[in-house]
mmCIF file of C-alpha atoms in Angstrom:
data_model
loop_
_atom_site.group_PDB
_atom_site.id
_atom_site.type_symbol
_atom_site.label_atom_id
_atom_site.label_comp_id
_atom_site.label_asym_id
_atom_site.label_seq_id
_atom_site.Cartn_x
_atom_site.Cartn_y
_atom_site.Cartn_z
ATOM 1 C CA MET A 161 -13.632 -47.692 35.572
ATOM 2 C CA ALA A 162 -13.750 -51.344 36.615
ATOM 3 C CA VAL A 163 -11.041 -53.756 35.507
ATOM 4 C CA THR A 164 -11.782 -57.445 35.104
ATOM 5 C CA SER A 165 -8.797 -59.783 35.309
ATOM 6 C CA GLU A 166 -8.939 -63.259 33.834
ATOM 7 C CA ALA A 167 -7.137 -66.549 34.258
ATOM 8 C CA THR A 168 -8.030 -69.867 32.662
ATOM 9 C CA THR A 169 -7.348 -73.372 33.931
ATOM 10 C CA VAL A 170 -7.495 -76.423 31.691
ATOM 11 C CA TRP A 171 -7.745 -79.605 33.794
ATOM 12 C CA LYS A 172 -7.401 -83.167 32.513
ATOM 13 C CA GLY A 173 -8.210 -86.276 34.489
ATOM 14 C CA THR A 174 -9.543 -86.930 37.950
ATOM 15 C CA LEU A 175 -8.798 -84.773 40.973
ATOM 16 C CA PHE A 176 -6.131 -87.068 42.432
ATOM 17 C CA GLU A 177 -4.460 -88.348 39.246
ATOM 18 C CA GLY A 178 -5.127 -85.423 36.937
ATOM 19 C CA SER A 179 -3.400 -82.131 36.402
ATOM 20 C CA GLY A 180 -3.874 -78.830 34.704
ATOM 21 C CA ASP A 181 -2.386 -75.567 33.649
ATOM 22 C CA VAL A 182 -3.519 -72.139 34.781
ATOM 23 C CA ALA A 183 -2.816 -69.240 32.419
ATOM 24 C CA LEU A 184 -2.805 -65.572 33.357
ATOM 25 C CA ASP A 185 -4.975 -64.448 30.453
ATOM 26 C CA SER A 186 -5.216 -60.731 31.169
ATOM 27 C CA SER A 187 -1.492 -60.098 31.282
ATOM 28 C CA GLY A 188 -0.340 -63.040 29.188
ATOM 29 C CA LEU A 189 2.694 -63.212 31.458
ATOM 30 C CA ALA A 190 2.707 -66.830 32.515
ATOM 31 C CA SER A 191 1.174 -70.261 32.596
ATOM 32 C CA PHE A 192 1.667 -72.586 35.561
ATOM 33 C CA PRO A 193 1.094 -76.313 36.096
ATOM 34 C CA VAL A 194 -1.322 -77.258 38.914
ATOM 35 C CA ASN A 195 -2.261 -80.590 40.490
ATOM 36 C CA TRP A 196 -3.727 -82.095 43.653
ATOM 37 C CA LYS A 197 -0.400 -83.292 45.048
ATOM 38 C CA ALA A 198 0.981 -79.727 44.982
ATOM 39 C CA ARG A 199 -2.163 -78.530 46.747
ATOM 40 C CA ALA A 200 -2.384 -81.221 49.416
ATOM 41 C CA GLU A 201 1.294 -81.999 50.004
ATOM 42 C CA GLY A 202 3.337 -79.289 48.295
ATOM 43 C CA ALA A 203 5.466 -79.909 45.232
ATOM 44 C CA GLU A 204 8.286 -77.937 43.686
ATOM 45 C CA GLY A 205 7.707 -76.712 40.148
ATOM 46 C CA THR A 206 3.912 -76.915 40.432
ATOM 47 C CA THR A 207 1.641 -74.269 41.905
ATOM 48 C CA ASN A 208 -1.749 -74.450 43.596
ATOM 49 C CA PRO A 209 -4.714 -72.130 44.156
ATOM 50 C CA GLU A 210 -3.469 -71.126 47.594
ATOM 51 C CA GLU A 211 -0.064 -70.019 46.296
ATOM 52 C CA LEU A 212 -1.829 -67.908 43.681
ATOM 53 C CA LEU A 213 -4.079 -66.513 46.422
ATOM 54 C CA ALA A 214 -0.987 -65.724 48.521
ATOM 55 C CA ALA A 215 0.492 -63.835 45.544
ATOM 56 C CA ALA A 216 -2.720 -61.825 45.244
ATOM 57 C CA HIS A 217 -2.869 -61.123 48.971
ATOM 58 C CA SER A 218 0.781 -60.065 49.367
ATOM 59 C CA SER A 219 0.661 -57.718 46.379
ATOM 60 C CA CYS A 220 -2.726 -56.215 47.300
ATOM 61 C CA PHE A 221 -1.664 -55.646 50.911
ATOM 62 C CA SER A 222 1.616 -54.023 49.825
ATOM 63 C CA MET A 223 -0.278 -51.627 47.575
ATOM 64 C CA ALA A 224 -2.768 -50.756 50.326
ATOM 65 C CA LEU A 225 0.033 -50.186 52.851
ATOM 66 C CA SER A 226 1.950 -48.033 50.358
ATOM 67 C CA LEU A 227 -1.153 -45.870 49.914
ATOM 68 C CA GLY A 228 -1.765 -45.563 53.648
ATOM 69 C CA LEU A 229 1.851 -44.629 54.348
ATOM 70 C CA ALA A 230 1.857 -41.973 51.622
ATOM 71 C CA GLN A 231 -1.454 -40.538 52.859
ATOM 72 C CA ALA A 232 0.067 -40.322 56.359
ATOM 73 C CA GLY A 233 2.920 -38.251 54.927
ATOM 74 C CA THR A 234 5.503 -41.005 55.391
ATOM 75 C CA PRO A 235 5.969 -42.814 52.076
ATOM 76 C CA ALA A 236 7.843 -46.093 52.225
ATOM 77 C CA GLU A 237 11.245 -46.600 50.672
ATOM 78 C CA SER A 238 10.375 -50.302 50.354
ATOM 79 C CA ILE A 239 7.798 -52.829 51.513
ATOM 80 C CA GLN A 240 8.305 -56.599 51.554
ATOM 81 C CA THR A 241 5.240 -58.730 52.217
ATOM 82 C CA THR A 242 5.001 -62.504 52.336
ATOM 83 C CA ALA A 243 1.523 -64.012 52.514
ATOM 84 C CA ALA A 244 1.284 -67.594 53.770
ATOM 85 C CA VAL A 245 -2.079 -69.125 52.873
ATOM 86 C CA THR A 246 -2.775 -72.430 54.628
ATOM 87 C CA PHE A 247 -4.904 -75.165 53.053
ATOM 88 C CA GLU A 248 -5.941 -78.474 54.589
ATOM 89 C CA ALA A 249 -7.626 -81.182 52.538
ATOM 90 C CA GLY A 250 -11.174 -81.692 53.739
ATOM 91 C CA LYS A 251 -11.231 -78.331 55.522
ATOM 92 C CA GLY A 252 -10.223 -75.823 52.842
ATOM 93 C CA VAL A 253 -8.398 -72.542 53.292
ATOM 94 C CA LEU A 254 -7.659 -72.068 56.982
ATOM 95 C CA GLY A 255 -6.234 -68.543 56.851
ATOM 96 C CA SER A 256 -3.661 -66.126 55.544
ATOM 97 C CA HIS A 257 -0.688 -64.817 57.518
ATOM 98 C CA LEU A 258 1.042 -61.621 56.386
ATOM 99 C CA LEU A 259 4.705 -61.086 57.273
ATOM 100 C CA VAL A 260 5.653 -57.488 56.529
ATOM 101 C CA SER A 261 8.916 -55.567 56.718
ATOM 102 C CA ALA A 262 9.226 -52.006 55.454
ATOM 103 C CA ARG A 263 11.691 -49.148 55.314
ATOM 104 C CA VAL A 264 9.756 -46.016 56.284
ATOM 105 C CA PRO A 265 11.793 -43.028 57.450
ATOM 106 C CA GLY A 266 10.242 -40.877 60.167
ATOM 107 C CA LEU A 267 7.698 -43.407 61.423
ATOM 108 C CA THR A 268 7.502 -45.078 64.830
ATOM 109 C CA GLU A 269 6.935 -48.815 65.183
ATOM 110 C CA GLU A 270 3.484 -48.150 66.722
ATOM 111 C CA GLN A 271 2.437 -45.873 63.852
ATOM 112 C CA PHE A 272 3.635 -48.456 61.348
ATOM 113 C CA GLU A 273 1.753 -51.290 63.055
ATOM 114 C CA ALA A 274 -1.465 -49.213 63.058
ATOM 115 C CA LEU A 275 -1.133 -48.431 59.345
ATOM 116 C CA ALA A 276 -0.302 -52.070 58.571
ATOM 117 C CA GLU A 277 -3.366 -53.227 60.507
ATOM 118 C CA ASP A 278 -5.524 -50.773 58.550
ATOM 119 C CA ALA A 279 -4.101 -52.028 55.236
ATOM 120 C CA LYS A 280 -4.750 -55.629 56.325
ATOM 121 C CA LYS A 281 -8.360 -54.789 57.089
ATOM 122 C CA ASN A 282 -9.030 -52.707 53.990
ATOM 123 C CA CYS A 283 -7.121 -54.207 51.085
ATOM 124 C CA PRO A 284 -9.606 -55.706 48.610
ATOM 125 C CA ILE A 285 -8.120 -59.219 48.797
ATOM 126 C CA SER A 286 -8.349 -59.189 52.613
ATOM 127 C CA GLN A 287 -11.981 -58.183 52.240
ATOM 128 C CA ALA A 288 -12.531 -61.036 49.764
ATOM 129 C CA LEU A 289 -10.974 -63.393 52.343
ATOM 130 C CA ALA A 290 -13.281 -62.186 55.126
ATOM 131 C CA GLY A 291 -14.409 -65.775 55.794
ATOM 132 C CA VAL A 292 -10.970 -66.878 57.052
ATOM 133 C CA PRO A 293 -8.628 -65.551 59.750
ATOM 134 C CA ILE A 294 -6.008 -63.072 58.586
ATOM 135 C CA THR A 295 -3.058 -62.481 60.880
ATOM 136 C CA ILE A 296 -0.138 -60.104 60.546
ATOM 137 C CA GLU A 297 3.406 -59.544 61.794
ATOM 138 C CA ALA A 298 4.652 -56.095 60.783
ATOM 139 C CA GLU A 299 7.973 -54.462 61.567
ATOM 140 C CA LEU A 300 10.111 -51.625 60.366
ATOM 141 C CA ALA A 301 13.360 -52.670 58.722
#
């Protein structure tokens, strides 16, 4: 069964002076302010499409890695993934960098790195981001 997730953004004004709010419609969990300044320069208290993309990438990767570790017979005690999505005005999204630390008893560093690389390659958000470089730093905690 396919699941469709929805979010809605209401924008008012021009790109540079305007602002909007993005609502997570499917879950109803949150609504976040967005604007150009947060996207181009960074701003506390306001999100941007790349931060939302980073949230999607870090959670998707963590799920894919959790699956791969369990299938290898070495389930993780914990996985922490930070995704850093870089945006440059005039160029767009330049890439996503995954920083991963996990507690996985009974696994060597080399085995973990191979499973992390596989999760990076095969998680659905990584596949959706196929047009940009995706890098990874993975280590056992």
